[in-house]
mmCIF file with all atom_site columns, C-alpha atoms in Angstrom:
data_model
loop_
_atom_site.group_PDB
_atom_site.id
_atom_site.type_symbol
_atom_site.label_atom_id
_atom_site.label_alt_id
_atom_site.label_comp_id
_atom_site.label_asym_id
_atom_site.label_entity_id
_atom_site.label_seq_id
_atom_site.pdbx_PDB_ins_code
_atom_site.Cartn_x
_atom_site.Cartn_y
_atom_site.Cartn_z
_atom_site.occupancy
_atom_site.B_iso_or_equiv
_atom_site.pdbx_formal_charge
_atom_site.auth_seq_id
_atom_site.auth_comp_id
_atom_site.auth_asym_id
_atom_site.auth_atom_id
_atom_site.pdbx_PDB_model_num
ATOM 1   C CA . GLN A 1 1   ? 0.975  24.347 -29.611 1.00 86.00 ? 16  GLN A CA 1
ATOM 2   C CA . VAL A 1 2   ? 4.064  26.416 -28.999 1.00 93.00 ? 17  VAL A CA 1
ATOM 3   C CA . ARG A 1 3   ? 4.298  29.880 -30.378 1.00 95.00 ? 18  ARG A CA 1
ATOM 4   C CA . LEU A 1 4   ? 7.022  32.508 -30.530 1.00 97.00 ? 19  LEU A CA 1
ATOM 5   C CA . VAL A 1 5   ? 5.838  36.052 -31.140 1.00 96.00 ? 20  VAL A CA 1
ATOM 6   C CA . GLU A 1 6   ? 8.226  38.915 -31.877 1.00 96.00 ? 21  GLU A CA 1
ATOM 7   C CA . SER A 1 7   ? 7.662  42.639 -31.592 1.00 96.00 ? 22  SER A CA 1
ATOM 8   C CA . GLY A 1 8   ? 9.668  45.842 -31.716 1.00 97.00 ? 23  GLY A CA 1
ATOM 9   C CA . GLY A 1 9   ? 10.914 46.030 -35.277 1.00 95.00 ? 24  GLY A CA 1
ATOM 10  C CA . GLY A 1 10  ? 10.705 49.167 -37.406 1.00 97.00 ? 25  GLY A CA 1
ATOM 11  C CA . LEU A 1 11  ? 12.568 51.883 -39.224 1.00 98.00 ? 26  LEU A CA 1
ATOM 12  C CA . VAL A 1 12  ? 15.462 53.614 -37.517 1.00 98.00 ? 27  VAL A CA 1
ATOM 13  C CA . GLN A 1 13  ? 18.230 55.928 -38.640 1.00 98.00 ? 28  GLN A CA 1
ATOM 14  C CA . PRO A 1 14  ? 21.859 54.827 -38.642 1.00 98.00 ? 29  PRO A CA 1
ATOM 15  C CA . GLY A 1 15  ? 23.257 55.130 -35.144 1.00 98.00 ? 30  GLY A CA 1
ATOM 16  C CA . GLY A 1 16  ? 19.892 54.634 -33.601 1.00 98.00 ? 31  GLY A CA 1
ATOM 17  C CA . SER A 1 17  ? 18.508 51.930 -31.293 1.00 98.00 ? 32  SER A CA 1
ATOM 18  C CA . LEU A 1 18  ? 15.754 49.414 -31.278 1.00 98.00 ? 33  LEU A CA 1
ATOM 19  C CA . ARG A 1 19  ? 14.659 46.757 -28.787 1.00 98.00 ? 34  ARG A CA 1
ATOM 20  C CA . LEU A 1 20  ? 13.131 43.484 -29.986 1.00 98.00 ? 35  LEU A CA 1
ATOM 21  C CA . SER A 1 21  ? 11.000 41.283 -27.763 1.00 98.00 ? 36  SER A CA 1
ATOM 22  C CA . CYS A 1 22  ? 9.976  37.638 -28.151 1.00 97.00 ? 37  CYS A CA 1
ATOM 23  C CA . VAL A 1 23  ? 7.548  35.765 -25.967 1.00 97.00 ? 38  VAL A CA 1
ATOM 24  C CA . ALA A 1 24  ? 7.231  31.960 -26.037 1.00 96.00 ? 39  ALA A CA 1
ATOM 25  C CA . SER A 1 25  ? 3.863  30.534 -25.129 1.00 95.00 ? 40  SER A CA 1
ATOM 26  C CA . GLY A 1 26  ? 1.970  27.217 -25.232 1.00 94.00 ? 41  GLY A CA 1
ATOM 27  C CA . SER A 1 27  ? 2.800  23.779 -23.769 1.00 92.00 ? 42  SER A CA 1
ATOM 28  C CA . ILE A 1 28  ? 6.355  24.527 -22.713 1.00 92.00 ? 43  ILE A CA 1
ATOM 29  C CA . ILE A 1 29  ? 7.943  22.477 -19.994 1.00 91.00 ? 44  ILE A CA 1
ATOM 30  C CA . GLY A 1 30  ? 11.477 23.783 -20.347 1.00 92.00 ? 45  GLY A CA 1
ATOM 31  C CA . ILE A 1 31  ? 13.620 26.127 -22.341 1.00 92.00 ? 46  ILE A CA 1
ATOM 32  C CA . LYS A 1 32  ? 17.128 24.996 -23.436 1.00 93.00 ? 47  LYS A CA 1
ATOM 33  C CA . ALA A 1 33  ? 18.024 28.152 -25.325 1.00 95.00 ? 48  ALA A CA 1
ATOM 34  C CA . MET A 1 34  ? 16.482 31.133 -27.066 1.00 97.00 ? 49  MET A CA 1
ATOM 35  C CA . GLY A 1 35  ? 17.964 33.549 -29.509 1.00 97.00 ? 50  GLY A CA 1
ATOM 36  C CA . TRP A 1 36  ? 17.754 35.810 -32.545 1.00 98.00 ? 51  TRP A CA 1
ATOM 37  C CA . TYR A 1 37  ? 18.641 35.147 -36.143 1.00 98.00 ? 52  TYR A CA 1
ATOM 38  C CA . ARG A 1 38  ? 18.272 37.487 -39.142 1.00 98.00 ? 53  ARG A CA 1
ATOM 39  C CA . GLN A 1 39  ? 17.946 37.197 -42.858 1.00 98.00 ? 54  GLN A CA 1
ATOM 40  C CA . SER A 1 40  ? 18.339 39.881 -45.489 1.00 96.00 ? 55  SER A CA 1
ATOM 41  C CA . PRO A 1 41  ? 17.327 39.536 -49.156 1.00 91.00 ? 56  PRO A CA 1
ATOM 42  C CA . GLY A 1 42  ? 19.585 37.151 -51.080 1.00 93.00 ? 57  GLY A CA 1
ATOM 43  C CA . LYS A 1 43  ? 21.375 35.966 -47.954 1.00 95.00 ? 58  LYS A CA 1
ATOM 44  C CA . GLU A 1 44  ? 21.085 32.927 -45.720 1.00 97.00 ? 59  GLU A CA 1
ATOM 45  C CA . ARG A 1 45  ? 19.611 33.228 -42.234 1.00 97.00 ? 60  ARG A CA 1
ATOM 46  C CA . GLU A 1 46  ? 22.425 33.989 -39.775 1.00 98.00 ? 61  GLU A CA 1
ATOM 47  C CA . LEU A 1 47  ? 22.835 33.857 -36.047 1.00 98.00 ? 62  LEU A CA 1
ATOM 48  C CA . VAL A 1 48  ? 22.737 37.193 -34.219 1.00 98.00 ? 63  VAL A CA 1
ATOM 49  C CA . ALA A 1 49  ? 22.727 36.165 -30.565 1.00 98.00 ? 64  ALA A CA 1
ATOM 50  C CA . THR A 1 50  ? 21.691 33.306 -28.265 1.00 98.00 ? 65  THR A CA 1
ATOM 51  C CA . ILE A 1 51  ? 21.171 32.811 -24.555 1.00 96.00 ? 66  ILE A CA 1
ATOM 52  C CA . THR A 1 52  ? 20.995 29.448 -22.786 1.00 94.00 ? 67  THR A CA 1
ATOM 53  C CA . THR A 1 53  ? 18.896 28.476 -19.827 1.00 89.00 ? 68  THR A CA 1
ATOM 54  C CA . ASN A 1 54  ? 21.800 29.230 -17.446 1.00 90.00 ? 69  ASN A CA 1
ATOM 55  C CA . GLY A 1 55  ? 22.325 32.682 -18.968 1.00 91.00 ? 70  GLY A CA 1
ATOM 56  C CA . ALA A 1 56  ? 25.309 32.019 -21.219 1.00 96.00 ? 71  ALA A CA 1
ATOM 57  C CA . THR A 1 57  ? 25.289 34.215 -24.263 1.00 97.00 ? 72  THR A CA 1
ATOM 58  C CA . ASN A 1 58  ? 26.847 34.029 -27.682 1.00 97.00 ? 73  ASN A CA 1
ATOM 59  C CA . ASN A 1 59  ? 26.904 36.946 -30.110 1.00 97.00 ? 74  ASN A CA 1
ATOM 60  C CA . ALA A 1 60  ? 27.905 37.104 -33.759 1.00 97.00 ? 75  ALA A CA 1
ATOM 61  C CA . ASP A 1 61  ? 31.125 39.037 -34.315 1.00 97.00 ? 76  ASP A CA 1
ATOM 62  C CA . SER A 1 62  ? 29.267 41.561 -36.463 1.00 97.00 ? 77  SER A CA 1
ATOM 63  C CA . VAL A 1 63  ? 27.120 42.672 -33.529 1.00 98.00 ? 78  VAL A CA 1
ATOM 64  C CA . LYS A 1 64  ? 29.492 42.380 -30.571 1.00 97.00 ? 79  LYS A CA 1
ATOM 65  C CA . GLY A 1 65  ? 29.594 45.586 -28.520 1.00 97.00 ? 80  GLY A CA 1
ATOM 66  C CA . ARG A 1 66  ? 26.412 46.852 -30.155 1.00 98.00 ? 81  ARG A CA 1
ATOM 67  C CA . PHE A 1 67  ? 23.682 44.235 -29.494 1.00 98.00 ? 82  PHE A CA 1
ATOM 68  C CA . THR A 1 68  ? 22.791 42.693 -26.143 1.00 98.00 ? 83  THR A CA 1
ATOM 69  C CA . ILE A 1 69  ? 20.553 39.659 -25.634 1.00 98.00 ? 84  ILE A CA 1
ATOM 70  C CA . SER A 1 70  ? 18.784 39.158 -22.326 1.00 96.00 ? 85  SER A CA 1
ATOM 71  C CA . ARG A 1 71  ? 15.894 37.256 -20.807 1.00 94.00 ? 86  ARG A CA 1
ATOM 72  C CA . GLY A 1 72  ? 12.887 38.431 -18.902 1.00 89.00 ? 87  GLY A CA 1
ATOM 73  C CA . ASN A 1 73  ? 12.155 37.412 -15.344 1.00 81.00 ? 88  ASN A CA 1
ATOM 74  C CA . ALA A 1 74  ? 9.614  34.855 -16.586 1.00 79.00 ? 89  ALA A CA 1
ATOM 75  C CA . LYS A 1 75  ? 12.361 33.160 -18.630 1.00 81.00 ? 90  LYS A CA 1
ATOM 76  C CA . ASN A 1 76  ? 9.983  32.670 -21.572 1.00 92.00 ? 91  ASN A CA 1
ATOM 77  C CA . THR A 1 77  ? 10.777 36.124 -22.872 1.00 95.00 ? 92  THR A CA 1
ATOM 78  C CA . VAL A 1 78  ? 13.948 37.158 -24.698 1.00 97.00 ? 93  VAL A CA 1
ATOM 79  C CA . TYR A 1 79  ? 15.008 40.630 -25.691 1.00 98.00 ? 94  TYR A CA 1
ATOM 80  C CA . LEU A 1 80  ? 17.548 42.003 -28.169 1.00 98.00 ? 95  LEU A CA 1
ATOM 81  C CA . GLN A 1 81  ? 18.754 45.507 -27.426 1.00 98.00 ? 96  GLN A CA 1
ATOM 82  C CA . MET A 1 82  ? 20.304 46.880 -30.635 1.00 98.00 ? 97  MET A CA 1
ATOM 83  C CA . ASN A 1 83  ? 22.419 50.021 -30.442 1.00 98.00 ? 98  ASN A CA 1
ATOM 84  C CA . SER A 1 84  ? 24.570 51.836 -32.971 1.00 98.00 ? 99  SER A CA 1
ATOM 85  C CA . LEU A 1 85  ? 22.570 50.327 -35.759 1.00 98.00 ? 100 LEU A CA 1
ATOM 86  C CA . LYS A 1 86  ? 24.071 50.245 -39.252 1.00 98.00 ? 101 LYS A CA 1
ATOM 87  C CA . PRO A 1 87  ? 22.395 49.932 -42.638 1.00 97.00 ? 102 PRO A CA 1
ATOM 88  C CA . GLU A 1 88  ? 23.879 46.415 -42.940 1.00 97.00 ? 103 GLU A CA 1
ATOM 89  C CA . ASP A 1 89  ? 21.796 45.403 -39.880 1.00 98.00 ? 104 ASP A CA 1
ATOM 90  C CA . THR A 1 90  ? 18.712 45.731 -42.071 1.00 98.00 ? 105 THR A CA 1
ATOM 91  C CA . ALA A 1 91  ? 16.967 42.338 -42.161 1.00 98.00 ? 106 ALA A CA 1
ATOM 92  C CA . VAL A 1 92  ? 14.064 40.330 -40.935 1.00 98.00 ? 107 VAL A CA 1
ATOM 93  C CA . TYR A 1 93  ? 14.842 39.242 -37.379 1.00 98.00 ? 108 TYR A CA 1
ATOM 94  C CA . TYR A 1 94  ? 13.539 35.908 -36.251 1.00 98.00 ? 109 TYR A CA 1
ATOM 95  C CA . CYS A 1 95  ? 13.175 34.672 -32.696 1.00 98.00 ? 110 CYS A CA 1
ATOM 96  C CA . HIS A 1 96  ? 14.309 31.120 -32.131 1.00 98.00 ? 111 HIS A CA 1
ATOM 97  C CA . GLY A 1 97  ? 13.713 28.753 -29.267 1.00 96.00 ? 112 GLY A CA 1
ATOM 98  C CA . ASN A 1 98  ? 14.899 25.213 -28.451 1.00 95.00 ? 113 ASN A CA 1
ATOM 99  C CA . LEU A 1 99  ? 11.994 24.267 -26.243 1.00 94.00 ? 114 LEU A CA 1
ATOM 100 C CA . ILE A 1 100 ? 10.915 21.177 -24.350 1.00 93.00 ? 115 ILE A CA 1
ATOM 101 C CA . SER A 1 101 ? 7.251  20.275 -24.563 1.00 91.00 ? 116 SER A CA 1
ATOM 102 C CA . PRO A 1 102 ? 5.278  17.149 -23.603 1.00 89.00 ? 117 PRO A CA 1
ATOM 103 C CA . GLY A 1 103 ? 6.450  14.189 -25.646 1.00 87.00 ? 118 GLY A CA 1
ATOM 104 C CA . ILE A 1 104 ? 9.403  16.073 -27.090 1.00 85.00 ? 119 ILE A CA 1
ATOM 105 C CA . TRP A 1 105 ? 11.803 15.716 -24.159 1.00 85.00 ? 120 TRP A CA 1
ATOM 106 C CA . SER A 1 106 ? 14.985 16.330 -26.113 1.00 88.00 ? 121 SER A CA 1
ATOM 107 C CA . GLY A 1 107 ? 13.782 19.744 -27.244 1.00 89.00 ? 122 GLY A CA 1
ATOM 108 C CA . ARG A 1 108 ? 12.703 21.054 -30.574 1.00 93.00 ? 123 ARG A CA 1
ATOM 109 C CA . ASP A 1 109 ? 13.418 24.185 -32.620 1.00 96.00 ? 124 ASP A CA 1
ATOM 110 C CA . TYR A 1 110 ? 10.675 26.743 -32.973 1.00 96.00 ? 125 TYR A CA 1
ATOM 111 C CA . TRP A 1 111 ? 10.653 29.987 -34.892 1.00 97.00 ? 126 TRP A CA 1
ATOM 112 C CA . GLY A 1 112 ? 8.690  33.188 -34.758 1.00 97.00 ? 127 GLY A CA 1
ATOM 113 C CA . GLN A 1 113 ? 7.179  34.841 -37.771 1.00 97.00 ? 128 GLN A CA 1
ATOM 114 C CA . GLY A 1 114 ? 9.895  37.488 -37.985 1.00 97.00 ? 129 GLY A CA 1
ATOM 115 C CA . THR A 1 115 ? 9.947  41.269 -37.542 1.00 97.00 ? 130 THR A CA 1
ATOM 116 C CA . GLN A 1 116 ? 11.439 43.707 -40.079 1.00 98.00 ? 131 GLN A CA 1
ATOM 117 C CA . VAL A 1 117 ? 14.263 45.998 -38.962 1.00 98.00 ? 132 VAL A CA 1
ATOM 118 C CA . THR A 1 118 ? 15.254 48.701 -41.460 1.00 98.00 ? 133 THR A CA 1
ATOM 119 C CA . VAL A 1 119 ? 18.186 51.003 -40.856 1.00 98.00 ? 134 VAL A CA 1
ATOM 120 C CA . SER A 1 120 ? 18.111 53.924 -43.245 1.00 97.00 ? 135 SER A CA 1
ATOM 121 C CA . SER A 1 121 ? 18.411 57.673 -43.331 1.00 96.00 ? 136 SER A CA 1
#
């Protein structure tokens, strides 16, 4: 079984920073891409940032210049450094991975359980 486990959410004041972490574990042969999505009440889940296996990144316009996605040395870990946080960044943040495992050679989407980020004074 493949699992994605997030950590690092919490309550922060506007202008503050948080760092989210996600670790992928289980029967993983390869990683095509990992990333972060978020969902706030009444809204659809939206892309925040992604990073491919060769390090190419893609950020949503709403977070450019404020959020940075990166990978750990072990490549099965992805981070989201969030700076200059705004109240509108409040959401549940989900880790996503398109991962290759035995028998699923084209890759499959996996999701973490989500971590709450609240930006409020």
